[in-house]
């Protein structure tokens, strides 16, 4: 009788663990994290004194592999020139030291504290790029 009870308890415990693993897998699928994918939005603001452009042509929301640096993602999505991890040109729009015009970016409405090569993107990030004269 003890063997039957022990075997039954083992079977119930084993079945319960299997359902929990399946449930966790379903939660990962629902969150989009099972594939290691994240969603990131790139927005641009180019000062009209620098160049007149419809920024909506280059703004985009993309799905990327998690763990990717901002620089790697930008190179994947845009024509980019960089210097030691800092982006100097995007889609042919270049910064100019002579004119004191630089590419700057914000992450979720906060000024970036590191270069694009040093920032690892996170799901839901909104990266806002600005090309404008510095004062």
PDB file of C-alpha atoms in Angstrom:
ATOM      1  CA  UNK A   1       0.000   0.000   0.000  1.00  0.00           C
ATOM      2  CA  UNK A   2       2.877   2.397   0.816  1.00  0.00           C
ATOM      3  CA  UNK A   3       4.392   1.687  -2.617  1.00  0.00           C
ATOM      4  CA  UNK A   4       1.127   2.639  -4.339  1.00  0.00           C
ATOM      5  CA  UNK A   5       0.822   5.885  -2.355  1.00  0.00           C
ATOM      6  CA  UNK A   6       4.512   6.720  -2.941  1.00  0.00           C
ATOM      7  CA  UNK A   7       4.234   6.005  -6.661  1.00  0.00           C
ATOM      8  CA  UNK A   8       1.045   8.081  -6.904  1.00  0.00           C
ATOM      9  CA  UNK A   9       2.640  11.029  -5.104  1.00  0.00           C
ATOM     10  CA  UNK A  10       5.693  10.816  -7.370  1.00  0.00           C
ATOM     11  CA  UNK A  11       3.475  10.783 -10.463  1.00  0.00           C
ATOM     12  CA  UNK A  12       1.485  13.801  -9.244  1.00  0.00           C
ATOM     13  CA  UNK A  13       4.654  15.698  -8.361  1.00  0.00           C
ATOM     14  CA  UNK A  14       6.239  14.880 -11.727  1.00  0.00           C
ATOM     15  CA  UNK A  15       3.104  15.922 -13.632  1.00  0.00           C
ATOM     16  CA  UNK A  16       2.918  19.167 -11.641  1.00  0.00           C
ATOM     17  CA  UNK A  17       6.500  20.065 -12.514  1.00  0.00           C
ATOM     18  CA  UNK A  18       5.881  19.371 -16.166  1.00  0.00           C
ATOM     19  CA  UNK A  19       2.877  21.708 -16.220  1.00  0.00           C
ATOM     20  CA  UNK A  20       4.865  24.460 -14.508  1.00  0.00           C
ATOM     21  CA  UNK A  21       7.629  24.272 -17.113  1.00  0.00           C
ATOM     22  CA  UNK A  22       5.055  24.390 -19.891  1.00  0.00           C
ATOM     23  CA  UNK A  23       3.381  27.402 -18.278  1.00  0.00           C
ATOM     24  CA  UNK A  24       6.711  29.229 -17.953  1.00  0.00           C
ATOM     25  CA  UNK A  25       7.401  28.556 -21.619  1.00  0.00           C
ATOM     26  CA  UNK A  26       4.014  30.011 -22.532  1.00  0.00           C
ATOM     27  CA  UNK A  27       4.723  33.131 -20.482  1.00  0.00           C
ATOM     28  CA  UNK A  28       8.029  33.586 -22.317  1.00  0.00           C
ATOM     29  CA  UNK A  29       6.246  33.281 -25.667  1.00  0.00           C
ATOM     30  CA  UNK A  30       3.640  35.838 -24.655  1.00  0.00           C
ATOM     31  CA  UNK A  31       6.277  38.344 -23.532  1.00  0.00           C
ATOM     32  CA  UNK A  32       8.260  37.905 -26.762  1.00  0.00           C
ATOM     33  CA  UNK A  33      11.350  37.026 -24.757  1.00  0.00           C
ATOM     34  CA  UNK A  34      11.591  33.351 -25.737  1.00  0.00           C
ATOM     35  CA  UNK A  35      13.280  34.265 -29.000  1.00  0.00           C
ATOM     36  CA  UNK A  36      15.546  36.809 -27.293  1.00  0.00           C
ATOM     37  CA  UNK A  37      13.880  39.617 -29.254  1.00  0.00           C
ATOM     38  CA  UNK A  38      13.263  43.183 -28.145  1.00  0.00           C
ATOM     39  CA  UNK A  39      11.408  46.101 -29.715  1.00  0.00           C
ATOM     40  CA  UNK A  40      13.182  49.452 -30.058  1.00  0.00           C
ATOM     41  CA  UNK A  41      12.024  52.744 -31.575  1.00  0.00           C
ATOM     42  CA  UNK A  42      14.412  55.094 -33.378  1.00  0.00           C
ATOM     43  CA  UNK A  43      13.324  58.731 -33.693  1.00  0.00           C
ATOM     44  CA  UNK A  44      15.201  61.581 -35.361  1.00  0.00           C
ATOM     45  CA  UNK A  45      15.201  65.363 -35.099  1.00  0.00           C
ATOM     46  CA  UNK A  46      17.450  67.169 -37.553  1.00  0.00           C
ATOM     47  CA  UNK A  47      17.552  70.935 -37.100  1.00  0.00           C
ATOM     48  CA  UNK A  48      16.118  72.723 -40.155  1.00  0.00           C
ATOM     49  CA  UNK A  49      19.174  75.016 -40.206  1.00  0.00           C
ATOM     50  CA  UNK A  50      21.317  71.894 -40.708  1.00  0.00           C
ATOM     51  CA  UNK A  51      19.148  70.156 -43.316  1.00  0.00           C
ATOM     52  CA  UNK A  52      15.485  70.161 -44.228  1.00  0.00           C
ATOM     53  CA  UNK A  53      14.281  66.578 -44.028  1.00  0.00           C
ATOM     54  CA  UNK A  54      11.094  64.705 -43.286  1.00  0.00           C
ATOM     55  CA  UNK A  55      12.331  62.704 -40.290  1.00  0.00           C
ATOM     56  CA  UNK A  56       9.372  60.328 -40.606  1.00  0.00           C
ATOM     57  CA  UNK A  57      11.214  58.792 -43.565  1.00  0.00           C
ATOM     58  CA  UNK A  58      13.961  57.505 -41.275  1.00  0.00           C
ATOM     59  CA  UNK A  59      12.046  57.028 -37.995  1.00  0.00           C
ATOM     60  CA  UNK A  60      11.261  53.374 -37.350  1.00  0.00           C
ATOM     61  CA  UNK A  61      10.329  50.782 -34.794  1.00  0.00           C
ATOM     62  CA  UNK A  62      12.235  47.516 -35.131  1.00  0.00           C
ATOM     63  CA  UNK A  63      12.542  44.102 -33.535  1.00  0.00           C
ATOM     64  CA  UNK A  64      16.133  43.167 -32.655  1.00  0.00           C
ATOM     65  CA  UNK A  65      18.050  40.402 -30.920  1.00  0.00           C
ATOM     66  CA  UNK A  66      18.478  41.118 -27.222  1.00  0.00           C
ATOM     67  CA  UNK A  67      21.929  41.969 -25.902  1.00  0.00           C
ATOM     68  CA  UNK A  68      22.756  44.183 -28.892  1.00  0.00           C
ATOM     69  CA  UNK A  69      24.567  47.485 -28.473  1.00  0.00           C
ATOM     70  CA  UNK A  70      23.007  50.652 -29.830  1.00  0.00           C
ATOM     71  CA  UNK A  71      25.909  51.003 -32.274  1.00  0.00           C
ATOM     72  CA  UNK A  72      25.429  47.468 -33.647  1.00  0.00           C
ATOM     73  CA  UNK A  73      21.678  48.049 -34.019  1.00  0.00           C
ATOM     74  CA  UNK A  74      22.214  51.364 -35.792  1.00  0.00           C
ATOM     75  CA  UNK A  75      24.687  49.767 -38.214  1.00  0.00           C
ATOM     76  CA  UNK A  76      22.139  47.025 -38.867  1.00  0.00           C
ATOM     77  CA  UNK A  77      19.273  49.446 -39.532  1.00  0.00           C
ATOM     78  CA  UNK A  78      20.960  52.516 -41.071  1.00  0.00           C
ATOM     79  CA  UNK A  79      23.981  53.661 -43.040  1.00  0.00           C
ATOM     80  CA  UNK A  80      26.250  54.739 -40.177  1.00  0.00           C
ATOM     81  CA  UNK A  81      29.766  56.082 -39.814  1.00  0.00           C
ATOM     82  CA  UNK A  82      31.334  55.895 -36.362  1.00  0.00           C
ATOM     83  CA  UNK A  83      34.534  56.971 -34.698  1.00  0.00           C
ATOM     84  CA  UNK A  84      35.667  54.975 -31.649  1.00  0.00           C
ATOM     85  CA  UNK A  85      32.113  53.960 -30.760  1.00  0.00           C
ATOM     86  CA  UNK A  86      30.544  57.374 -31.329  1.00  0.00           C
ATOM     87  CA  UNK A  87      28.260  57.879 -34.321  1.00  0.00           C
ATOM     88  CA  UNK A  88      29.318  60.740 -36.600  1.00  0.00           C
ATOM     89  CA  UNK A  89      26.965  60.180 -39.556  1.00  0.00           C
ATOM     90  CA  UNK A  90      23.542  58.585 -40.009  1.00  0.00           C
ATOM     91  CA  UNK A  91      22.067  58.114 -43.485  1.00  0.00           C
ATOM     92  CA  UNK A  92      24.554  60.662 -44.838  1.00  0.00           C
ATOM     93  CA  UNK A  93      23.674  63.353 -42.287  1.00  0.00           C
ATOM     94  CA  UNK A  94      27.042  64.202 -40.764  1.00  0.00           C
ATOM     95  CA  UNK A  95      28.102  66.097 -37.705  1.00  0.00           C
ATOM     96  CA  UNK A  96      30.597  68.930 -38.220  1.00  0.00           C
ATOM     97  CA  UNK A  97      33.162  70.055 -35.675  1.00  0.00           C
ATOM     98  CA  UNK A  98      33.801  73.234 -37.683  1.00  0.00           C
ATOM     99  CA  UNK A  99      30.125  74.211 -37.483  1.00  0.00           C
ATOM    100  CA  UNK A 100      29.729  72.815 -33.945  1.00  0.00           C
ATOM    101  CA  UNK A 101      27.006  70.396 -35.119  1.00  0.00           C
ATOM    102  CA  UNK A 102      26.874  67.006 -33.404  1.00  0.00           C
ATOM    103  CA  UNK A 103      24.755  63.870 -33.231  1.00  0.00           C
ATOM    104  CA  UNK A 104      23.409  63.475 -29.701  1.00  0.00           C
ATOM    105  CA  UNK A 105      20.959  60.912 -28.439  1.00  0.00           C
ATOM    106  CA  UNK A 106      18.540  60.329 -25.611  1.00  0.00           C
ATOM    107  CA  UNK A 107      17.381  57.029 -24.203  1.00  0.00           C
ATOM    108  CA  UNK A 108      13.760  57.135 -23.065  1.00  0.00           C
ATOM    109  CA  UNK A 109      13.880  60.963 -22.769  1.00  0.00           C
ATOM    110  CA  UNK A 110      17.134  60.983 -20.766  1.00  0.00           C
ATOM    111  CA  UNK A 111      20.451  62.185 -22.160  1.00  0.00           C
ATOM    112  CA  UNK A 112      22.837  59.321 -22.871  1.00  0.00           C
ATOM    113  CA  UNK A 113      25.769  58.972 -20.521  1.00  0.00           C
ATOM    114  CA  UNK A 114      27.806  56.637 -22.773  1.00  0.00           C
ATOM    115  CA  UNK A 115      28.698  56.225 -26.416  1.00  0.00           C
ATOM    116  CA  UNK A 116      26.509  54.123 -28.684  1.00  0.00           C
ATOM    117  CA  UNK A 117      28.978  51.214 -28.545  1.00  0.00           C
ATOM    118  CA  UNK A 118      28.645  51.048 -24.754  1.00  0.00           C
ATOM    119  CA  UNK A 119      24.852  51.097 -24.451  1.00  0.00           C
ATOM    120  CA  UNK A 120      23.016  47.755 -24.534  1.00  0.00           C
ATOM    121  CA  UNK A 121      19.472  48.167 -25.832  1.00  0.00           C
ATOM    122  CA  UNK A 122      16.532  47.043 -23.719  1.00  0.00           C
ATOM    123  CA  UNK A 123      13.008  46.107 -24.718  1.00  0.00           C
ATOM    124  CA  UNK A 124      10.843  49.184 -25.216  1.00  0.00           C
ATOM    125  CA  UNK A 125      13.728  51.666 -25.505  1.00  0.00           C
ATOM    126  CA  UNK A 126      13.014  54.823 -27.464  1.00  0.00           C
ATOM    127  CA  UNK A 127      16.231  56.225 -28.888  1.00  0.00           C
ATOM    128  CA  UNK A 128      15.892  59.862 -29.966  1.00  0.00           C
ATOM    129  CA  UNK A 129      18.684  61.165 -32.181  1.00  0.00           C
ATOM    130  CA  UNK A 130      19.242  64.904 -32.652  1.00  0.00           C
ATOM    131  CA  UNK A 131      21.533  66.628 -35.140  1.00  0.00           C
ATOM    132  CA  UNK A 132      21.776  70.265 -34.191  1.00  0.00           C
ATOM    133  CA  UNK A 133      24.271  73.020 -33.447  1.00  0.00           C
ATOM    134  CA  UNK A 134      25.659  73.097 -29.914  1.00  0.00           C
ATOM    135  CA  UNK A 135      25.870  76.391 -28.066  1.00  0.00           C
TER     136      UNK A 135
END
